[in-house]
Coordinates of C-alpha atoms and ligand atoms in Angstrom, one line a residue:
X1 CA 7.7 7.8 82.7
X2 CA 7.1 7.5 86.1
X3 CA 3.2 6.9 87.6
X4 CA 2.6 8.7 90.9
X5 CA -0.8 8.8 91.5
X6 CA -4.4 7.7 89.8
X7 CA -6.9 9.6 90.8
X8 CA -10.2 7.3 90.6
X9 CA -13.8 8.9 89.5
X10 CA -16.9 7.8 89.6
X11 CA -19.9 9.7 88.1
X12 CA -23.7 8.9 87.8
X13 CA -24.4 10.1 84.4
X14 CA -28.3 10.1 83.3
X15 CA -28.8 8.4 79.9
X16 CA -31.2 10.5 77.5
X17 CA -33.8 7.1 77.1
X18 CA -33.2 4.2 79.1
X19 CA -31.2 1.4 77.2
X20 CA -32.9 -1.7 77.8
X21 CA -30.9 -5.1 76.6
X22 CA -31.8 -8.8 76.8
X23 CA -30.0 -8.6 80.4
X24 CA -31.8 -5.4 81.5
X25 CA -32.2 -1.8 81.7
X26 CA -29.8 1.1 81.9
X27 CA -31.0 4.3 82.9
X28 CA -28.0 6.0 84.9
X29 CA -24.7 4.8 83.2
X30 CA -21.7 4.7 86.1
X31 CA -18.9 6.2 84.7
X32 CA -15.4 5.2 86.0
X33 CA -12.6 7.6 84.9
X34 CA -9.0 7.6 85.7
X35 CA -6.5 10.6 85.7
X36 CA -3.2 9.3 85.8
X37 CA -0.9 11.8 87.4
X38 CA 2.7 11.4 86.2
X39 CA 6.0 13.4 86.2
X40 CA 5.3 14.5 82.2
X41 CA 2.0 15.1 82.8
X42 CA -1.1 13.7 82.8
X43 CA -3.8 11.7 81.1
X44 CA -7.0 10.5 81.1
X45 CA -8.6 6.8 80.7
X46 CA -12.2 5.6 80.8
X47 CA -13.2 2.0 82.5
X48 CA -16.0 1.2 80.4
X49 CA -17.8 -1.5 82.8
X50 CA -21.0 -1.6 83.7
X51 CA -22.9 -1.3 87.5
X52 CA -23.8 -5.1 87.0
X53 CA -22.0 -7.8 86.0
X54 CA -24.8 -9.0 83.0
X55 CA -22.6 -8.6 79.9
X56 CA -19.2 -10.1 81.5
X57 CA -18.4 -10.5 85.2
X58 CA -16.9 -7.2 85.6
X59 CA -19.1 -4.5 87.3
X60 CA -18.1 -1.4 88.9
X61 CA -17.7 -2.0 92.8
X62 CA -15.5 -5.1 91.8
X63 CA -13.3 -2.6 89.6
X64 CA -12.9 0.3 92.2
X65 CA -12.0 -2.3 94.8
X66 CA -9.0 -4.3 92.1
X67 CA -8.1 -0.5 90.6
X68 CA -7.2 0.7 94.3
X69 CA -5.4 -2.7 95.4
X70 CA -3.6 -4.4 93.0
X71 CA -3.7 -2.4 89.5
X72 CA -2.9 0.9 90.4
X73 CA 0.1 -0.2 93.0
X74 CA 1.7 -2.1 90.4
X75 CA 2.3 0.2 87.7
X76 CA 3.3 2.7 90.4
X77 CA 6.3 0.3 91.1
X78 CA 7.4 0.6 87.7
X79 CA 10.5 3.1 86.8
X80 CA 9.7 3.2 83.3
X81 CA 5.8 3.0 82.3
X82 CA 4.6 3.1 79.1
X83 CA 1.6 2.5 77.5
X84 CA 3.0 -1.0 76.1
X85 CA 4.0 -2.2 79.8
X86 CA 0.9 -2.0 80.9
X87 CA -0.7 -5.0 80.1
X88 CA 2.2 -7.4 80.8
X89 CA 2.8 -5.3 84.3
X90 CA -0.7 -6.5 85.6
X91 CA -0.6 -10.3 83.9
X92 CA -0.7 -11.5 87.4
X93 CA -4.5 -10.5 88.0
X94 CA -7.2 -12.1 86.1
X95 CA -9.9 -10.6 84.2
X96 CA -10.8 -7.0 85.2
X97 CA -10.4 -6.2 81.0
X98 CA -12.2 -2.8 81.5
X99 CA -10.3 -2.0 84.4
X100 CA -7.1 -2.4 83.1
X101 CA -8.3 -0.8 79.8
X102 CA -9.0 2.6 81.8
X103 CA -5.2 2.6 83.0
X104 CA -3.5 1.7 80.2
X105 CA -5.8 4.5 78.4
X106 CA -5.2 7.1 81.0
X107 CA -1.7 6.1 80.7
X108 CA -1.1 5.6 76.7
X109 CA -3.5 9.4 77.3
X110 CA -0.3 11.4 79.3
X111 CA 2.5 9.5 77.1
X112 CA 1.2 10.9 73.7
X113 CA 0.2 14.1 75.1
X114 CA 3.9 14.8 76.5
X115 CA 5.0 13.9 72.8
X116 CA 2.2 15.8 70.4
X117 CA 1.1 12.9 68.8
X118 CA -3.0 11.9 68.7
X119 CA -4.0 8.4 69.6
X120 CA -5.6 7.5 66.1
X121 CA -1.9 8.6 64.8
X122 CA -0.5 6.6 67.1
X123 CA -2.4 3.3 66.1
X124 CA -2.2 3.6 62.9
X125 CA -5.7 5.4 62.3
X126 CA -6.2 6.1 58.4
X127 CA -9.5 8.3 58.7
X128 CA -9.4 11.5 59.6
X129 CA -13.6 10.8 60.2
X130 CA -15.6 7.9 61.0
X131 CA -19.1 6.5 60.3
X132 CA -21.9 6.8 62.8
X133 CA -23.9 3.9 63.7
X134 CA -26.4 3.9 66.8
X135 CA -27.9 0.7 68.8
X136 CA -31.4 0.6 69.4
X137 CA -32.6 -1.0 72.4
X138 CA -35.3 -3.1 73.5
X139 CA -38.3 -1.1 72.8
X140 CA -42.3 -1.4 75.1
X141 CA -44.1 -1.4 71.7
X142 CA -43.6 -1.8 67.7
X143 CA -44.8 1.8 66.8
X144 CA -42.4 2.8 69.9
X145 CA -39.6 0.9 67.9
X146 CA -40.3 2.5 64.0
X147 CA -40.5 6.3 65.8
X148 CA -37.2 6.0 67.9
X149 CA -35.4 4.5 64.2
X150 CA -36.9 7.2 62.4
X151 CA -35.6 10.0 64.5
X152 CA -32.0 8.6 64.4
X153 CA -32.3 8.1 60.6
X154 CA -33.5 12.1 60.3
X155 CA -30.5 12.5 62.1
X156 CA -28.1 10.8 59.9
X157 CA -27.3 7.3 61.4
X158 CA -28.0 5.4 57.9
X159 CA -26.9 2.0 60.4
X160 CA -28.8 1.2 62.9
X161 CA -28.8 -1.8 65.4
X162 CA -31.6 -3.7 67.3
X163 CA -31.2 -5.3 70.5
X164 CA -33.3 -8.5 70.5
X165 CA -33.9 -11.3 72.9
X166 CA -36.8 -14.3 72.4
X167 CA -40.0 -12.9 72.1
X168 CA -39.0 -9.3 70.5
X169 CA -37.3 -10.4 67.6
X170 CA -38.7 -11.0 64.4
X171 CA -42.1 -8.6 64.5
X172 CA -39.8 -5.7 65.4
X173 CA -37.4 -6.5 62.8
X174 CA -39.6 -6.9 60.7
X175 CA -42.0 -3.6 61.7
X176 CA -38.4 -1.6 61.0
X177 CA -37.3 -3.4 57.7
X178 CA -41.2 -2.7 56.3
X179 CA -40.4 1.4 57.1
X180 CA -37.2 1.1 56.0
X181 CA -35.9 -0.8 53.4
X182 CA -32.7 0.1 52.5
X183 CA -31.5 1.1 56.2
X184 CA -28.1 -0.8 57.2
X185 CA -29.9 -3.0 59.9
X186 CA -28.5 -5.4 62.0
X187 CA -29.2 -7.4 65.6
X188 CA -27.9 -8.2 68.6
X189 CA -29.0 -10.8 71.5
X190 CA -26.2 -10.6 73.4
X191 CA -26.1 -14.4 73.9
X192 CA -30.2 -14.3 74.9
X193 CA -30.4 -17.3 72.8
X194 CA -29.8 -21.0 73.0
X195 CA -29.2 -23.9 70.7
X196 CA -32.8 -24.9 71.0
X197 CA -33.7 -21.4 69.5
X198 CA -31.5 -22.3 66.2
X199 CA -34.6 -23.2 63.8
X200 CA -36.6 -19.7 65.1
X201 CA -33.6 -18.2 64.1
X202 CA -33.2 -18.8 60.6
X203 CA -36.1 -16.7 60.4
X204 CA -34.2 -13.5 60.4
X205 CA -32.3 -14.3 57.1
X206 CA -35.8 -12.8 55.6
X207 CA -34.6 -9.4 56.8
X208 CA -31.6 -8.9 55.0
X209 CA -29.8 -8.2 58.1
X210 CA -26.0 -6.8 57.8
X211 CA -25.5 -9.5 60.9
X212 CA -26.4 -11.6 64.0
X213 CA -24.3 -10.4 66.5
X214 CA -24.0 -13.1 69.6
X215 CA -26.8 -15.3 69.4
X216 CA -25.5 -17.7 72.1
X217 CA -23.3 -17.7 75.4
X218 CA -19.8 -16.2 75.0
X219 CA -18.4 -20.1 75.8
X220 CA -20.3 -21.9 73.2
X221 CA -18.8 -21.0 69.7
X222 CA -19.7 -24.6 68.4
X223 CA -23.3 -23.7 68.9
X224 CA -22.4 -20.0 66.7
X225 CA -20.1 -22.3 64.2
X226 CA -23.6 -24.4 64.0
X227 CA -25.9 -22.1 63.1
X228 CA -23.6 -20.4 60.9
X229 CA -23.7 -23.3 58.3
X230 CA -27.2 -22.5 57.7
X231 CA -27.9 -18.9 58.2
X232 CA -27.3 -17.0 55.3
X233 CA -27.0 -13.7 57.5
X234 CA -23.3 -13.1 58.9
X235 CA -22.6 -14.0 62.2
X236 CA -20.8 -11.4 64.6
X237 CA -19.1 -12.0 68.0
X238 CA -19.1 -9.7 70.8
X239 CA -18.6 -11.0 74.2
X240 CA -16.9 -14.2 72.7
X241 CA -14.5 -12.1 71.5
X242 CA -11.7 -11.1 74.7
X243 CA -8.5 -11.6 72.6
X244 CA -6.8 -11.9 69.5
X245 CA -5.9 -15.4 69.8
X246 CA -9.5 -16.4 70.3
X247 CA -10.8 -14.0 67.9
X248 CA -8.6 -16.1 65.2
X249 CA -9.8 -19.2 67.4
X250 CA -13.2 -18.3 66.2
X251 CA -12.6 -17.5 63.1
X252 CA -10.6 -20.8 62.6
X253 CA -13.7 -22.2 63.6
X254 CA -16.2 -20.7 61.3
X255 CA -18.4 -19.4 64.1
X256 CA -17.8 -15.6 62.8
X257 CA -17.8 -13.8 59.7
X258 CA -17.2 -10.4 61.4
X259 CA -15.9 -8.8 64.9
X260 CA -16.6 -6.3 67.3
X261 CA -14.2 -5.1 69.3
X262 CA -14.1 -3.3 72.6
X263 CA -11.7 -1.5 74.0
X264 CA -13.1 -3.0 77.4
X265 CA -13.4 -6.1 76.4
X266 CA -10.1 -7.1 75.0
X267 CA -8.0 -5.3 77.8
X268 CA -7.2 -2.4 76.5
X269 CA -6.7 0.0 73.2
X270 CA -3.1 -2.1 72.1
X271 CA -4.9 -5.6 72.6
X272 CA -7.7 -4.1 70.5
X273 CA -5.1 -3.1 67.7
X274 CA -3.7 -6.7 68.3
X275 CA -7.2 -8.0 67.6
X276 CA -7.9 -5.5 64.3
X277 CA -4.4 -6.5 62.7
X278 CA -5.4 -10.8 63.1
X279 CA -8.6 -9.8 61.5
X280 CA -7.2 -8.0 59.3
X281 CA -4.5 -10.8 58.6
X282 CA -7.1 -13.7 58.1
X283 CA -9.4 -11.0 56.1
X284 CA -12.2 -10.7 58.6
X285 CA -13.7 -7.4 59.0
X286 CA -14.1 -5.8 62.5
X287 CA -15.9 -3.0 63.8
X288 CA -15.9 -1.0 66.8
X289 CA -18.5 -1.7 69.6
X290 CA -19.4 0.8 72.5
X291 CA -20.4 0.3 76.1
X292 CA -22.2 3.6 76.4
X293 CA -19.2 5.7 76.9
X294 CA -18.7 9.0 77.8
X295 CA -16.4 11.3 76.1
X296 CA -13.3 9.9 77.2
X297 CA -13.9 6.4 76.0
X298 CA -15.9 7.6 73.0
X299 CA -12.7 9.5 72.0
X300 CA -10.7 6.4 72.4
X301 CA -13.3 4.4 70.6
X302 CA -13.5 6.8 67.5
X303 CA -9.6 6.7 67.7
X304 CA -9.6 3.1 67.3
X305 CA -12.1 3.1 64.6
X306 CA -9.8 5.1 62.5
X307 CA -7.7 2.4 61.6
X308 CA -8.2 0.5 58.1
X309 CA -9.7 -2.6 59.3
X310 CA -12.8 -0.8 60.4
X311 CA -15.1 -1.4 57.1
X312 CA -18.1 -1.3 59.5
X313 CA -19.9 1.4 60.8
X314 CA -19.5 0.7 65.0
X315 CA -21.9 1.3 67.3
X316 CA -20.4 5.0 67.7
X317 CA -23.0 7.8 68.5
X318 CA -22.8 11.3 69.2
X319 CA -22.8 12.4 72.5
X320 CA -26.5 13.6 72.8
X321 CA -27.1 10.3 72.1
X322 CA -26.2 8.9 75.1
X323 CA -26.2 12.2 77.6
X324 CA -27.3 15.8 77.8
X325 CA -24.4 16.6 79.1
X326 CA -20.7 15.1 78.3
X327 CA -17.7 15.3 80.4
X328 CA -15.8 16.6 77.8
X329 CA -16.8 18.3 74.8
X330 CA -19.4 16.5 73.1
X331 CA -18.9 14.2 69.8
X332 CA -20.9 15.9 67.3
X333 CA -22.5 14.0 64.6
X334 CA -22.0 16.2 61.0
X335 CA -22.9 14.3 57.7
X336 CA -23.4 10.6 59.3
X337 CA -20.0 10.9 60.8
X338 CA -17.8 11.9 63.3
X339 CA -14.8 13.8 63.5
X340 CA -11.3 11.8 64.6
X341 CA -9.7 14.2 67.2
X342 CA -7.0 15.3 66.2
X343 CA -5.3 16.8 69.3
X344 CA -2.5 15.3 71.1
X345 CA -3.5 11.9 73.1
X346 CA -7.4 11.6 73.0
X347 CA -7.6 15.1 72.3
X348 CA -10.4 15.5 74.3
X349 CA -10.8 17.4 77.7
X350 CA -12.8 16.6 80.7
X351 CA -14.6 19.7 82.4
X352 CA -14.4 19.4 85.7
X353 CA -17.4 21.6 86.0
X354 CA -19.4 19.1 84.5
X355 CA -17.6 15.9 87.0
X356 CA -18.9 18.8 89.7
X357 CA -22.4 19.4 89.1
X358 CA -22.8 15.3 88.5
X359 CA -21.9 15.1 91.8
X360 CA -18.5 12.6 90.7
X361 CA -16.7 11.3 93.7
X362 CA -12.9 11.6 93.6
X363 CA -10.4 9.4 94.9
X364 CA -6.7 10.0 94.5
X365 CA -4.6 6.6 94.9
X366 CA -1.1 6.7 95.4
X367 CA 1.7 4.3 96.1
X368 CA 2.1 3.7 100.6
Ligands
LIG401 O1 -23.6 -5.7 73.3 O2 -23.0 -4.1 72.1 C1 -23.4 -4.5 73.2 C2 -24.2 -1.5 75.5 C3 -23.9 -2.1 76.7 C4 -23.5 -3.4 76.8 C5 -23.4 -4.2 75.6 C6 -23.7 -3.6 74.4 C7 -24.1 -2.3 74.4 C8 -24.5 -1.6 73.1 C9 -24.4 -0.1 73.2 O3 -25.0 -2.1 72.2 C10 -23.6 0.5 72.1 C11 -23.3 1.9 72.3 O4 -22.3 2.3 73.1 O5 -23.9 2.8 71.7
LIG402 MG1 -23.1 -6.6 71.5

């Protein structure tokens, strides 16, 4: 396969209820997509970073500016581009995970579309649905908190996950444990936390809590190690977590019972298999994470979350969600699940109606 153009889009897409985290609040999510135009076709990818750089160092401006330089130019010198020669083709830049994750999806997109296979088939998927989860954010008030759970547990999500940070932890854990007690509940600080905070924290093993996700900085798995000798809640790592040799790291380590994995994170959907199959090997379960993503990332993420490693629900919501309006057809929840596409590549199709009356900007990028 041969790449001759990306075309780059950007799209301000309103978020239902703001999304507020221990590093701030989300109200628009900027949505980078990529159409990789090649001679069999074409496919679709979704950069899932963020407009600041508050959960890694990635943010949006930095990606447009790396996509259009260096990323896109050097798969465009390659005569025979496949999904699998992405991520050694761009070794030479650093970071930029989500960015090269969006290619290689786009990419991986237009090679199994032009051969009638779906993604999930192509990964190894094993479900033909997957179980929905939703993540709560950081909410003004307590009686806020127990209505917003409530209406996602009328409307199936029997796993639910709150976003804490010090000083909204354990009251609104325990204000939505006292509503519900047999809800799958879990928490994440996204590494709000430090080691000084360890003793406070031993006060959420009263919640029976599914897991701690990322108590402390990405950098410090001694401190996660730490704490996990005395908490009796599992500990998960998220932004720790960027490949499969230090998710085994990790793990070798003791500072992590579970995983999440992002497609973002890690690089891309093949280094997220490659982290699922060393889980898998040292008998750690993984699940998948999300980063607010629109249809296009969703359906990768849903793909991904087919495969048999995935014994936890991931933070995987239906579209209205997240949006009022997707940019392909919306993921439906039906019986606390959602449906794998089965279609070739993603199987999912972006409107361009939809990129329109967003007002997306478009910006084709192809080889000088
Ligand atoms: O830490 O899992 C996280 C969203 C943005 C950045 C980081 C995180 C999240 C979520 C949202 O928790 C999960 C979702 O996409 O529903
Ligand atoms: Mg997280």
């Amino acid at each position: 396969m041969k790449l001759e153009a990306v075309e780059i889009v950007r799209v301000a897409m309103p978020l239902v209820t703001p999304f507020r985290t221990s590093f701030g609040t989300t109200t628009t999510r900027e949505v980078v997509l990529l159409r990789a135009v090649t001679d069999q076709g074409e496919g679709w990818g979704e950069a899932a970073v963020h407009a600041e750089p508050f959960y890694n160092e990635e943010f949006v401006d930095a990606a447009l500016i790396v996509l259009e330089r260096f990323l896109v130019p050097m798969l465009c010198e390659l005569d025979h581009l496949t999904a699998e020669a992405v991520r050694p083709a761009l070794r030479l830049v650093k970071g930029y995970p989500a960015a090269k994750a969006g290619l290689e999806m786009a990419i991986f997109d237009a090679e199994l579309r032009a051969q009638g296979i779906s993604a999930s088939h192509a990964l190894g998927g094993v479900r033909t649905r997957v179980p929905v989860g939703v993540s709560v954010g950081i909410s003004p008030n307590l009686g806020h908190l127990v209505d917003t759970v409530e209406r996602y547990v009328e409307a199936g999500y029997a796993r639910v996950k709150l976003k804490i940070e010090p000083g909204a932890d354990l009251e609104p854990v325990a204000a939505v444990r006292e509503r519900f007690s047999d809800l799958a509940l879990q928490v994440d600080a996204n590494a709000a936390y430090g080691p000084g905070d360890h003793a406070h924290l031993l006060g959420l093993d009263t919640f029976d809590l599914v897991m701690l996700e990322q108590p402390f900085a990405r950098e410090d798995l001694a401190a996660h190690a730490t704490l996990a000798r005395e908490l009796r809640t599992p500990i998960c790592l998220d932004e720790s977590i960027t490949s499969a040799d230090l998710a085994a790291q990790a793990i070798e380590l003791e500072a992590c019972a579970i995983v999440n994995i992002k497609v973002g994170r890690v690089g891309g959907l093949l280094s997220a298999k490659a982290v699922h199959d060393r889980c898998q090997d040292l008998g750690v379960p993984v699940w998948c994470g999300g980063m607010l993503e629109s249809g296009i990332g969703r359906a990768a993420n849903v793909a991904l979350a087919s495969l048999p490693g995935f014994t936890y629900p991931g933070d995987l919501s239906g579209s209205d969600r997240y949006f009022h309006q997707d940019v392909t057809e919306p993921f439906v929840v039906e019986d606390s699940h959602l449906a794998v596409p089965e279609g070739p590549g993603l199987g999912v199709t972006v409107r361009p109606e939809v990129l329109d009356e967003l007002g997306a900007e478009r910006h084709l990028v192809r080889p000088s």
